[in-house]
Amino acid sequence: MTEPSHAVFLSYASQDAGAATRIATALRGAGIEVWFDQTELRGGEVWDQAIRRQIKTCALFIPIISRATHERDEGYFRLEWKLAVDRSHLISANRAFLLPVVIDDTRDDDDQIPDRFRDVQWTRLPSGETPPSFVERVKRLLSPNSAPVAERPANEPGAPASSAPYVCRRMGVLYATIVAAVLLATVGYFGLERLNRSKPSGPDAASIAVLPLVNESGDASQQYFSDGISEDLITALGQFSGLKVIGRSSAFQFRDSKEDSRSIGSKLGVAHLIEGSVRKSGDMIRVSAELIDTTDGSMQWSEHYDRPYKDLFALQDEITHAVAVALRTRLLTTGEQPAQQSERPPGGSLEAYNAMLQGRFYHRGGSDADVRKAIEYLTRATQLDPRYAYAWSELSICWTNLSGVLGGAPAQEAVAKAREAADRALALAPDLGYAHAARGWLIENADFDWRGAEAEFRRAVVLAPNDDTVKANFSLMLSSLGELEQALTLIQQVIATDPLR
């Protein structure tokens, strides 16, 4: 932490990650520094030492209390609670330090809660919904002359009840703590000037971002389809040697943006943008796309395509080729090239592909219900085309993520299904980087075999060098293993092609 004496530490069980994120977002929005382990990577001496240091130096410790914390007899959050309670005995009674938050109907006499937590005022924030009054209260408690927390349970007024989103641990989401885990740990070690040297002085002429194509189908449920085409264009353009393609995380931040192309190009550090729309109506698709020069906002190329849905893959290839020609970019023809990475079903089944797009869309939704829905669609995709390695990989990651919010036999069953899906993906496509990443994610989070996971991630990066999500997750794991130089190199590569993540 840059200012440990002004920081808040959030402690929570994995099932309550969504509520923790809501609270953290509200506090950070008010300029309050918040630290919490959003990745839930439980392991590694460097990681453990970082947690202990944060609890030892934070200004305010917020334990999130729920049915999940009541039901779990074991969990790293219990060690965090113990460390905070131990420190509280050393702190003056005139200073606020412990601020318990309850996100459901857990009783204040719960015997699973430390006595020290029950001695101070509780705040109830259903599902993590955080009203301005709570944020202001935290600000007051962080002030130098703050009073201790009152010794009585209380409800926070104005906190509406709603369902909390699940913070998915999928590689499709770069973690909020990646900068803290990698850059803060390494900048001091290697020097800030190294980061400064890595920043480009201006946009490369061979650089492009695909903004999310607008869904003009008149049906919000078709959003997954337009997003899927946008993402596939990003993947396809990423296969071209010498072309810098901005990742999804940064490009999709400009969905429905009113900013002009020059402003967006400046923020993304690219010379070109692809904008457009998708309309799917029955058996027909209309795609409008245009290539914009961000230096002056001029249109370099524009085209409208009306095709039968059955020609979707050919249409995607046609658009990609047209963009490449317009940019005068050619594929690398000499030297070793990585294996081509495809998200399409090998049998060409559009129904399987559509199910995969829906599964991926729901997976990114983040909630527990979304992940379960994603599993339904991805299972359907693998049933329609049993050779669909990409869908098997995505399915494995979903099951691994779901196992983290389950317990006992259900969690073991989810891990078994994740392992079966990962093995199937690799048997079908040994050179698919995403399949190796899926197995690495499983080994890391279910088997806790860090070195085994490292080997899979290394292979994934070699096979899919343009997959920023894989590199970002690998970087975080390397930092936890103490391999800081490699972690910094990888995260710098991610920042170069996904600067707003």
Short mmCIF file of C-alpha atoms in Angstrom, two decimals:
data_model
loop_
_atom_site.label_atom_id
_atom_site.label_comp_id
_atom_site.label_asym_id
_atom_site.label_seq_id
_atom_site.Cartn_x
_atom_site.Cartn_y
_atom_site.Cartn_z
CA MET A 1 0.00 0.00 0.00
CA THR A 2 1.27 3.43 -0.78
CA GLU A 3 -0.25 4.88 2.40
CA PRO A 4 -0.76 2.01 4.85
CA SER A 5 -2.00 4.30 7.60
CA HIS A 6 -5.01 5.29 5.48
CA ALA A 7 -5.95 1.91 3.99
CA VAL A 8 -8.88 -0.45 4.57
CA PHE A 9 -8.46 -4.24 4.54
CA LEU A 10 -11.49 -6.36 3.48
CA SER A 11 -11.59 -9.95 4.72
CA TYR A 12 -14.17 -12.36 3.32
CA ALA A 13 -15.00 -15.97 2.50
CA SER A 14 -14.74 -16.94 -1.17
CA GLN A 15 -18.53 -17.27 -1.46
CA ASP A 16 -18.87 -13.58 -0.55
CA ALA A 17 -16.49 -12.23 -3.21
CA GLY A 18 -19.31 -10.41 -5.02
CA ALA A 19 -20.38 -8.51 -1.91
CA ALA A 20 -16.76 -7.69 -1.09
CA THR A 21 -16.29 -6.24 -4.57
CA ARG A 22 -19.35 -4.01 -4.19
CA ILE A 23 -18.09 -2.63 -0.90
CA ALA A 24 -14.58 -2.11 -2.26
CA THR A 25 -15.89 -0.36 -5.38
CA ALA A 26 -17.99 2.06 -3.33
CA LEU A 27 -15.10 2.91 -1.01
CA ARG A 28 -12.60 3.32 -3.82
CA GLY A 29 -15.04 5.53 -5.66
CA ALA A 30 -14.75 7.93 -2.74
CA GLY A 31 -10.95 7.90 -2.89
CA ILE A 32 -10.49 5.43 -0.03
CA GLU A 33 -7.63 2.99 -0.45
CA VAL A 34 -8.86 -0.60 -0.17
CA TRP A 35 -6.90 -3.84 -0.20
CA PHE A 36 -8.48 -7.25 -0.58
CA ASP A 37 -7.40 -10.48 -2.22
CA GLN A 38 -9.80 -10.68 -5.16
CA THR A 39 -8.02 -13.64 -6.71
CA GLU A 40 -8.34 -16.00 -3.74
CA LEU A 41 -5.02 -17.60 -4.61
CA ARG A 42 -4.34 -19.31 -1.29
CA GLY A 43 -0.69 -20.24 -1.31
CA GLY A 44 2.87 -19.11 -1.67
CA GLU A 45 5.15 -17.61 0.95
CA VAL A 46 5.29 -14.23 -0.79
CA TRP A 47 1.49 -14.04 -0.88
CA ASP A 48 1.17 -15.08 2.77
CA GLN A 49 3.70 -12.49 3.89
CA ALA A 50 1.88 -9.80 1.91
CA ILE A 51 -1.43 -10.62 3.65
CA ARG A 52 0.17 -10.47 7.09
CA ARG A 53 1.90 -7.18 6.28
CA GLN A 54 -1.34 -5.60 5.06
CA ILE A 55 -3.23 -6.58 8.22
CA LYS A 56 -0.38 -5.33 10.37
CA THR A 57 -0.34 -1.92 8.70
CA CYS A 58 -3.93 -1.21 7.60
CA ALA A 59 -5.89 1.54 9.30
CA LEU A 60 -9.24 -0.24 9.36
CA PHE A 61 -10.06 -3.96 9.23
CA ILE A 62 -13.49 -4.89 7.80
CA PRO A 63 -14.46 -8.56 8.25
CA ILE A 64 -17.42 -9.55 6.06
CA ILE A 65 -19.75 -11.78 8.05
CA SER A 66 -22.33 -14.08 6.46
CA ARG A 67 -23.86 -17.53 6.43
CA ALA A 68 -20.79 -18.62 4.47
CA THR A 69 -18.43 -17.63 7.29
CA HIS A 70 -20.73 -19.33 9.78
CA GLU A 71 -20.82 -22.61 7.85
CA ARG A 72 -17.11 -22.86 7.06
CA ASP A 73 -15.06 -24.30 9.90
CA GLU A 74 -11.86 -23.68 7.95
CA GLY A 75 -10.80 -20.90 5.63
CA TYR A 76 -7.96 -18.43 5.21
CA PHE A 77 -10.32 -15.66 6.29
CA ARG A 78 -10.26 -17.17 9.80
CA LEU A 79 -6.50 -16.64 9.98
CA GLU A 80 -7.01 -13.05 8.78
CA TRP A 81 -9.60 -12.56 11.54
CA LYS A 82 -7.21 -13.93 14.16
CA LEU A 83 -4.38 -11.66 13.01
CA ALA A 84 -6.72 -8.65 13.17
CA VAL A 85 -8.02 -9.57 16.64
CA ASP A 86 -4.46 -10.04 17.89
CA ARG A 87 -3.51 -6.62 16.59
CA SER A 88 -6.62 -5.00 18.06
CA HIS A 89 -5.39 -5.85 21.57
CA LEU A 90 -2.38 -3.62 20.91
CA ILE A 91 -4.43 -0.65 19.71
CA SER A 92 -5.73 2.08 21.95
CA ALA A 93 -9.41 1.85 22.90
CA ASN A 94 -9.79 5.41 21.58
CA ARG A 95 -8.95 4.35 18.06
CA ALA A 96 -11.32 2.59 15.64
CA PHE A 97 -9.85 -0.51 13.98
CA LEU A 98 -12.45 -3.31 13.68
CA LEU A 99 -15.57 -2.59 11.63
CA PRO A 100 -17.58 -5.81 11.10
CA VAL A 101 -20.00 -5.83 8.15
CA VAL A 102 -22.86 -8.35 7.84
CA ILE A 103 -24.25 -9.00 4.36
CA ASP A 104 -27.24 -11.21 5.23
CA ASP A 105 -29.37 -12.18 8.23
CA THR A 106 -26.55 -13.67 10.32
CA ARG A 107 -27.29 -13.07 14.02
CA ASP A 108 -25.01 -10.93 16.14
CA ASP A 109 -24.73 -13.74 18.71
CA ASP A 110 -23.23 -16.16 16.16
CA ASP A 111 -20.74 -18.30 18.10
CA GLN A 112 -18.59 -18.69 14.97
CA ILE A 113 -17.67 -15.01 15.18
CA PRO A 114 -14.76 -13.87 17.39
CA ASP A 115 -15.86 -12.24 20.64
CA ARG A 116 -13.84 -9.17 19.72
CA PHE A 117 -16.03 -8.65 16.63
CA ARG A 118 -19.20 -8.98 18.70
CA ASP A 119 -17.99 -6.33 21.14
CA VAL A 120 -18.13 -3.58 18.53
CA GLN A 121 -20.81 -2.13 16.30
CA TRP A 122 -21.99 -4.21 13.36
CA THR A 123 -23.06 -2.69 10.06
CA ARG A 124 -25.57 -4.52 7.91
CA LEU A 125 -25.10 -4.10 4.15
CA PRO A 126 -27.40 -6.65 2.47
CA SER A 127 -25.55 -8.35 -0.41
CA GLY A 128 -22.81 -5.74 -0.10
CA GLU A 129 -24.94 -2.82 -1.28
CA THR A 130 -23.03 0.17 0.10
CA PRO A 131 -24.91 3.45 0.71
CA PRO A 132 -23.14 6.84 0.86
CA SER A 133 -23.73 6.99 4.62
CA PHE A 134 -21.45 3.99 5.16
CA VAL A 135 -18.76 5.46 2.92
CA GLU A 136 -18.87 8.71 4.88
CA ARG A 137 -18.65 6.78 8.10
CA VAL A 138 -15.50 4.99 6.93
CA LYS A 139 -14.01 8.36 5.96
CA ARG A 140 -14.65 9.65 9.46
CA LEU A 141 -13.11 6.55 11.05
CA LEU A 142 -10.00 6.99 8.90
CA SER A 143 -9.55 10.57 10.04
CA PRO A 144 -6.72 11.13 12.58
CA ASN A 145 -9.12 12.00 15.41
CA SER A 146 -11.69 9.28 14.79
CA ALA A 147 -13.68 7.89 17.68
CA PRO A 148 -13.84 4.15 18.43
CA VAL A 149 -16.67 2.11 16.95
CA ALA A 150 -19.68 2.01 19.28
CA GLU A 151 -20.16 -1.18 21.28
CA ARG A 152 -23.58 -2.17 19.98
CA PRO A 153 -24.91 -3.89 16.85
CA ALA A 154 -26.55 -1.58 14.36
CA ASN A 155 -28.00 -1.55 10.87
CA GLU A 156 -26.70 0.80 8.25
CA PRO A 157 -29.66 2.89 7.09
CA GLY A 158 -30.46 3.05 3.43
CA ALA A 159 -28.87 -0.23 2.39
CA PRO A 160 -31.24 -1.97 -0.06
CA ALA A 161 -31.34 -5.75 -0.34
CA SER A 162 -30.32 -7.19 -3.70
CA SER A 163 -28.42 -10.11 -5.11
CA ALA A 164 -24.63 -9.71 -5.02
CA PRO A 165 -22.64 -10.49 -8.16
CA TYR A 166 -20.19 -13.38 -8.05
CA VAL A 167 -16.60 -12.33 -8.78
CA CYS A 168 -15.66 -15.00 -11.30
CA ARG A 169 -12.09 -16.24 -11.10
CA ARG A 170 -12.07 -16.94 -14.85
CA MET A 171 -9.12 -15.87 -16.97
CA GLY A 172 -11.51 -13.73 -18.94
CA VAL A 173 -11.34 -11.22 -16.06
CA LEU A 174 -8.07 -9.52 -15.08
CA TYR A 175 -7.92 -9.14 -11.34
CA ALA A 176 -8.11 -5.78 -9.64
CA THR A 177 -5.16 -6.74 -7.44
CA ILE A 178 -2.79 -7.62 -10.28
CA VAL A 179 -1.08 -4.23 -10.09
CA ALA A 180 -0.74 -4.46 -6.31
CA ALA A 181 0.49 -8.03 -6.48
CA VAL A 182 2.99 -7.51 -9.28
CA LEU A 183 3.84 -3.86 -9.86
CA LEU A 184 3.96 -2.67 -6.24
CA ALA A 185 6.01 -5.71 -5.31
CA THR A 186 8.44 -5.26 -8.19
CA VAL A 187 8.72 -1.57 -9.05
CA GLY A 188 10.64 -0.93 -5.86
CA TYR A 189 12.83 -3.91 -6.64
CA PHE A 190 13.65 -3.17 -10.25
CA GLY A 191 13.16 0.60 -10.37
CA LEU A 192 10.36 2.81 -11.62
CA GLU A 193 12.37 3.93 -14.61
CA ARG A 194 12.06 0.50 -16.14
CA LEU A 195 8.29 0.89 -16.37
CA ASN A 196 8.67 4.35 -17.85
CA ARG A 197 10.97 3.04 -20.54
CA SER A 198 8.40 0.44 -21.53
CA LYS A 199 5.72 2.99 -22.39
CA PRO A 200 5.37 3.67 -26.12
CA SER A 201 5.97 7.25 -27.23
CA GLY A 202 3.02 7.18 -29.65
CA PRO A 203 0.64 4.83 -31.46
CA ASP A 204 2.21 2.36 -33.86
CA ALA A 205 0.86 2.69 -37.39
CA ALA A 206 0.18 -1.07 -37.36
CA SER A 207 -2.08 -0.97 -34.32
CA ILE A 208 -5.82 -1.45 -34.02
CA ALA A 209 -8.68 -1.85 -31.56
CA VAL A 210 -12.00 -3.54 -32.27
CA LEU A 211 -14.71 -1.67 -30.39
CA PRO A 212 -17.77 -3.74 -29.40
CA LEU A 213 -20.07 -3.95 -32.39
CA VAL A 214 -23.48 -2.48 -31.62
CA ASN A 215 -26.34 -4.95 -31.23
CA GLU A 216 -29.03 -3.67 -33.60
CA SER A 217 -31.22 -6.75 -33.47
CA GLY A 218 -33.80 -5.01 -31.30
CA ASP A 219 -33.41 -7.83 -28.78
CA ALA A 220 -31.15 -7.38 -25.77
CA SER A 221 -30.79 -11.16 -25.47
CA GLN A 222 -28.78 -11.07 -28.72
CA GLN A 223 -25.99 -9.05 -27.08
CA TYR A 224 -23.92 -12.21 -26.72
CA PHE A 225 -23.94 -12.60 -30.51
CA SER A 226 -22.61 -9.14 -31.40
CA ASP A 227 -20.06 -9.39 -28.58
CA GLY A 228 -19.01 -12.78 -29.88
CA ILE A 229 -18.36 -11.48 -33.39
CA SER A 230 -16.37 -8.56 -31.95
CA GLU A 231 -14.23 -10.90 -29.85
CA ASP A 232 -13.64 -13.25 -32.75
CA LEU A 233 -12.40 -10.34 -34.86
CA ILE A 234 -9.96 -9.47 -32.07
CA THR A 235 -8.72 -13.06 -32.00
CA ALA A 236 -8.44 -13.31 -35.79
CA LEU A 237 -6.55 -10.03 -36.17
CA GLY A 238 -4.25 -11.11 -33.35
CA GLN A 239 -2.95 -13.88 -35.63
CA PHE A 240 -1.28 -11.33 -37.92
CA SER A 241 2.41 -10.80 -37.28
CA GLY A 242 3.44 -7.22 -36.67
CA LEU A 243 -0.09 -5.99 -35.92
CA LYS A 244 -0.72 -4.70 -32.40
CA VAL A 245 -4.29 -5.60 -31.43
CA ILE A 246 -5.82 -4.17 -28.26
CA GLY A 247 -7.40 -6.73 -25.95
CA ARG A 248 -11.09 -7.09 -25.19
CA SER A 249 -10.93 -5.71 -21.67
CA SER A 250 -9.71 -2.30 -22.80
CA ALA A 251 -11.62 -2.10 -26.09
CA PHE A 252 -14.96 -3.02 -24.53
CA GLN A 253 -14.71 -0.16 -22.05
CA PHE A 254 -15.88 2.07 -24.90
CA ARG A 255 -19.20 0.34 -25.40
CA ASP A 256 -21.80 3.06 -26.08
CA SER A 257 -19.10 5.72 -25.62
CA LYS A 258 -19.78 9.23 -26.89
CA GLU A 259 -16.06 9.99 -27.23
CA ASP A 260 -14.70 10.64 -30.70
CA SER A 261 -12.28 8.28 -32.41
CA ARG A 262 -9.26 10.50 -31.78
CA SER A 263 -9.86 10.50 -28.04
CA ILE A 264 -10.41 6.74 -27.93
CA GLY A 265 -7.35 6.11 -30.09
CA SER A 266 -5.24 8.24 -27.77
CA LYS A 267 -6.42 6.37 -24.67
CA LEU A 268 -5.83 2.98 -26.27
CA GLY A 269 -2.61 3.97 -28.01
CA VAL A 270 -3.73 2.80 -31.47
CA ALA A 271 -3.75 4.30 -34.94
CA HIS A 272 -6.93 2.56 -36.10
CA LEU A 273 -10.34 1.54 -34.81
CA ILE A 274 -12.94 -0.87 -36.12
CA GLU A 275 -16.49 0.23 -35.39
CA GLY A 276 -19.78 -1.15 -36.58
CA SER A 277 -22.96 -3.04 -35.81
CA VAL A 278 -24.57 -6.45 -36.04
CA ARG A 279 -28.16 -7.31 -36.78
CA LYS A 280 -29.38 -10.91 -36.66
CA SER A 281 -32.86 -11.52 -37.92
CA GLY A 282 -34.02 -15.04 -38.53
CA ASP A 283 -31.63 -16.75 -40.91
CA MET A 284 -29.96 -13.53 -42.06
CA ILE A 285 -27.12 -11.43 -40.62
CA ARG A 286 -26.19 -7.86 -41.43
CA VAL A 287 -22.77 -6.65 -40.34
CA SER A 288 -21.63 -3.08 -40.88
CA ALA A 289 -17.97 -2.33 -40.27
CA GLU A 290 -15.66 0.60 -40.86
CA LEU A 291 -11.99 1.26 -40.32
CA ILE A 292 -11.19 4.64 -38.74
CA ASP A 293 -7.87 6.50 -38.69
CA THR A 294 -7.60 7.85 -35.14
CA THR A 295 -5.17 10.61 -36.06
CA ASP A 296 -7.85 12.62 -37.87
CA GLY A 297 -11.04 10.58 -37.50
CA SER A 298 -11.20 9.82 -41.22
CA MET A 299 -12.80 6.63 -42.57
CA GLN A 300 -10.28 4.39 -44.32
CA TRP A 301 -12.63 1.60 -45.30
CA SER A 302 -16.31 0.77 -44.88
CA GLU A 303 -18.49 -2.14 -45.88
CA HIS A 304 -21.94 -3.63 -45.29
CA TYR A 305 -22.45 -7.37 -45.41
CA ASP A 306 -25.77 -9.19 -45.74
CA ARG A 307 -25.26 -12.91 -45.50
CA PRO A 308 -27.20 -16.02 -44.51
CA TYR A 309 -26.42 -17.08 -40.96
CA LYS A 310 -25.01 -20.34 -42.32
CA ASP A 311 -22.17 -18.31 -43.89
CA LEU A 312 -21.13 -16.71 -40.58
CA PHE A 313 -17.59 -18.14 -40.47
CA ALA A 314 -16.91 -17.15 -44.07
CA LEU A 315 -18.24 -13.67 -43.29
CA GLN A 316 -15.88 -13.29 -40.33
CA ASP A 317 -12.94 -14.34 -42.49
CA GLU A 318 -13.99 -11.90 -45.20
CA ILE A 319 -14.10 -8.96 -42.78
CA THR A 320 -10.75 -9.89 -41.26
CA HIS A 321 -9.14 -10.15 -44.69
CA ALA A 322 -10.59 -6.80 -45.77
CA VAL A 323 -9.18 -5.10 -42.67
CA ALA A 324 -5.77 -6.71 -43.20
CA VAL A 325 -5.65 -5.54 -46.81
CA ALA A 326 -6.68 -2.04 -45.79
CA LEU A 327 -3.84 -1.97 -43.28
CA ARG A 328 -1.44 -3.55 -45.77
CA THR A 329 -0.60 -6.18 -43.17
CA ARG A 330 0.54 -9.65 -44.17
CA LEU A 331 0.96 -12.85 -42.21
CA LEU A 332 4.42 -13.82 -41.10
CA THR A 333 5.82 -16.15 -43.74
CA THR A 334 9.29 -16.80 -42.33
CA GLY A 335 10.50 -18.11 -39.03
CA GLU A 336 8.56 -20.10 -36.43
CA GLN A 337 4.92 -19.18 -35.99
CA PRO A 338 2.66 -20.14 -33.09
CA ALA A 339 -0.11 -22.63 -33.81
CA GLN A 340 -3.28 -20.99 -35.05
CA GLN A 341 -5.76 -20.65 -32.19
CA SER A 342 -9.40 -21.08 -33.14
CA GLU A 343 -12.58 -20.64 -31.14
CA ARG A 344 -14.68 -22.32 -33.83
CA PRO A 345 -15.99 -25.89 -33.67
CA PRO A 346 -13.95 -28.18 -35.93
CA GLY A 347 -17.09 -29.66 -37.45
CA GLY A 348 -18.36 -26.23 -38.48
CA SER A 349 -21.56 -26.50 -36.45
CA LEU A 350 -23.06 -23.03 -36.12
CA GLU A 351 -25.40 -24.31 -33.43
CA ALA A 352 -22.43 -25.47 -31.34
CA TYR A 353 -20.66 -22.18 -31.96
CA ASN A 354 -23.74 -20.21 -30.93
CA ALA A 355 -24.01 -22.26 -27.71
CA MET A 356 -20.34 -21.55 -26.98
CA LEU A 357 -20.89 -17.80 -27.47
CA GLN A 358 -23.82 -17.87 -25.07
CA GLY A 359 -21.82 -19.86 -22.53
CA ARG A 360 -18.89 -17.47 -22.73
CA PHE A 361 -21.23 -14.49 -22.42
CA TYR A 362 -22.86 -15.83 -19.25
CA HIS A 363 -19.49 -16.86 -17.81
CA ARG A 364 -18.39 -13.26 -18.00
CA GLY A 365 -21.58 -12.21 -16.21
CA GLY A 366 -19.89 -13.17 -12.97
CA SER A 367 -22.66 -14.41 -10.65
CA ASP A 368 -23.00 -17.95 -9.39
CA ALA A 369 -26.22 -18.28 -11.42
CA ASP A 370 -24.42 -16.95 -14.52
CA VAL A 371 -21.67 -19.57 -14.19
CA ARG A 372 -24.24 -22.35 -13.87
CA LYS A 373 -26.04 -21.02 -16.94
CA ALA A 374 -22.73 -20.91 -18.79
CA ILE A 375 -22.12 -24.55 -17.92
CA GLU A 376 -25.48 -25.47 -19.45
CA TYR A 377 -24.67 -23.75 -22.74
CA LEU A 378 -21.09 -25.02 -22.92
CA THR A 379 -22.23 -28.56 -22.17
CA ARG A 380 -24.70 -28.17 -25.03
CA ALA A 381 -21.87 -26.99 -27.31
CA THR A 382 -19.77 -30.08 -26.52
CA GLN A 383 -22.78 -32.32 -27.09
CA LEU A 384 -23.39 -30.77 -30.50
CA ASP A 385 -19.72 -31.15 -31.42
CA PRO A 386 -17.82 -33.52 -29.08
CA ARG A 387 -14.54 -32.46 -30.77
CA TYR A 388 -15.00 -28.80 -29.78
CA ALA A 389 -11.78 -28.30 -27.79
CA TYR A 390 -12.31 -24.60 -27.11
CA ALA A 391 -15.75 -25.26 -25.60
CA TRP A 392 -14.32 -28.08 -23.45
CA SER A 393 -11.63 -25.65 -22.21
CA GLU A 394 -14.17 -22.97 -21.31
CA LEU A 395 -16.32 -25.61 -19.61
CA SER A 396 -13.37 -26.77 -17.51
CA ILE A 397 -12.70 -23.22 -16.30
CA CYS A 398 -16.38 -22.79 -15.38
CA TRP A 399 -16.39 -25.96 -13.30
CA THR A 400 -13.15 -24.92 -11.57
CA ASN A 401 -14.65 -21.54 -10.72
CA LEU A 402 -17.88 -23.09 -9.46
CA SER A 403 -15.98 -25.51 -7.23
CA GLY A 404 -14.60 -22.51 -5.36
CA VAL A 405 -18.07 -21.53 -4.07
CA LEU A 406 -19.19 -25.07 -3.24
CA GLY A 407 -18.17 -27.31 -0.40
CA GLY A 408 -17.81 -30.99 0.38
CA ALA A 409 -18.97 -33.51 -2.21
CA PRO A 410 -20.41 -30.91 -4.66
CA ALA A 411 -17.02 -29.19 -4.85
CA GLN A 412 -15.25 -32.51 -5.41
CA GLU A 413 -17.71 -33.36 -8.16
CA ALA A 414 -17.16 -29.97 -9.83
CA VAL A 415 -13.38 -30.48 -9.74
CA ALA A 416 -13.78 -33.93 -11.29
CA LYS A 417 -15.86 -32.47 -14.11
CA ALA A 418 -13.32 -29.67 -14.61
CA ARG A 419 -10.53 -32.23 -14.87
CA GLU A 420 -12.47 -34.37 -17.33
CA ALA A 421 -13.19 -31.34 -19.54
CA ALA A 422 -9.57 -30.13 -19.48
CA ASP A 423 -8.26 -33.59 -20.33
CA ARG A 424 -10.75 -33.86 -23.18
CA ALA A 425 -9.74 -30.46 -24.58
CA LEU A 426 -6.03 -31.32 -24.57
CA ALA A 427 -6.62 -34.74 -26.09
CA LEU A 428 -8.52 -33.09 -28.93
CA ALA A 429 -6.20 -30.10 -29.43
CA PRO A 430 -2.74 -30.49 -27.80
CA ASP A 431 -1.61 -27.19 -29.35
CA LEU A 432 -4.55 -25.10 -28.15
CA GLY A 433 -3.14 -22.57 -25.68
CA TYR A 434 -6.50 -22.04 -24.02
CA ALA A 435 -6.71 -25.76 -23.20
CA HIS A 436 -3.34 -25.64 -21.43
CA ALA A 437 -4.44 -22.50 -19.59
CA ALA A 438 -7.61 -24.30 -18.45
CA ARG A 439 -5.61 -27.19 -17.06
CA GLY A 440 -3.19 -24.78 -15.39
CA TRP A 441 -6.10 -22.97 -13.75
CA LEU A 442 -7.47 -26.28 -12.48
CA ILE A 443 -4.12 -27.49 -11.13
CA GLU A 444 -3.53 -24.15 -9.43
CA ASN A 445 -6.92 -23.75 -7.78
CA ALA A 446 -7.97 -27.34 -7.12
CA ASP A 447 -4.72 -29.27 -6.70
CA PHE A 448 -2.64 -26.37 -5.35
CA ASP A 449 0.25 -27.68 -7.44
CA TRP A 450 1.88 -24.35 -8.27
CA ARG A 451 4.81 -25.74 -10.25
CA GLY A 452 2.56 -28.03 -12.25
CA ALA A 453 0.29 -25.09 -13.04
CA GLU A 454 3.31 -23.01 -14.00
CA ALA A 455 4.33 -25.56 -16.63
CA GLU A 456 0.85 -25.47 -18.19
CA PHE A 457 0.74 -21.67 -18.23
CA ARG A 458 4.17 -21.49 -19.83
CA ARG A 459 3.01 -23.79 -22.60
CA ALA A 460 -0.18 -21.74 -23.01
CA VAL A 461 1.79 -18.51 -23.44
CA VAL A 462 4.03 -20.10 -26.09
CA LEU A 463 1.06 -21.40 -28.05
CA ALA A 464 -1.13 -18.30 -27.64
CA PRO A 465 1.32 -15.38 -27.27
CA ASN A 466 -1.40 -12.81 -27.98
CA ASP A 467 -3.75 -13.94 -25.22
CA ASP A 468 -3.34 -11.17 -22.65
CA THR A 469 -5.62 -12.86 -20.13
CA VAL A 470 -3.44 -15.95 -20.00
CA LYS A 471 -0.32 -13.81 -19.61
CA ALA A 472 -1.92 -11.69 -16.86
CA ASN A 473 -2.93 -14.74 -14.81
CA PHE A 474 0.47 -16.33 -15.33
CA SER A 475 2.13 -13.09 -14.22
CA LEU A 476 0.11 -13.04 -11.01
CA MET A 477 1.03 -16.62 -10.24
CA LEU A 478 4.73 -15.99 -10.92
CA SER A 479 4.68 -13.03 -8.54
CA SER A 480 3.20 -15.25 -5.84
CA LEU A 481 6.03 -17.73 -6.46
CA GLY A 482 8.56 -14.92 -6.04
CA GLU A 483 9.66 -14.91 -9.70
CA LEU A 484 9.28 -11.17 -9.92
CA GLU A 485 11.40 -10.39 -12.98
CA GLN A 486 9.38 -12.73 -15.21
CA ALA A 487 6.12 -11.49 -13.68
CA LEU A 488 7.00 -7.88 -14.44
CA THR A 489 8.00 -8.67 -18.02
CA LEU A 490 4.69 -10.40 -18.68
CA ILE A 491 2.53 -7.72 -17.11
CA GLN A 492 4.34 -5.05 -19.12
CA GLN A 493 3.42 -6.96 -22.28
CA VAL A 494 -0.22 -7.05 -21.14
CA ILE A 495 -0.24 -3.32 -20.44
CA ALA A 496 1.16 -2.64 -23.92
CA THR A 497 -1.80 -4.30 -25.66
CA ASP A 498 -4.49 -3.82 -23.01
CA PRO A 499 -3.64 -0.47 -21.40
CA LEU A 500 -6.94 0.17 -19.59
CA ARG A 501 -7.23 -3.14 -17.75
#
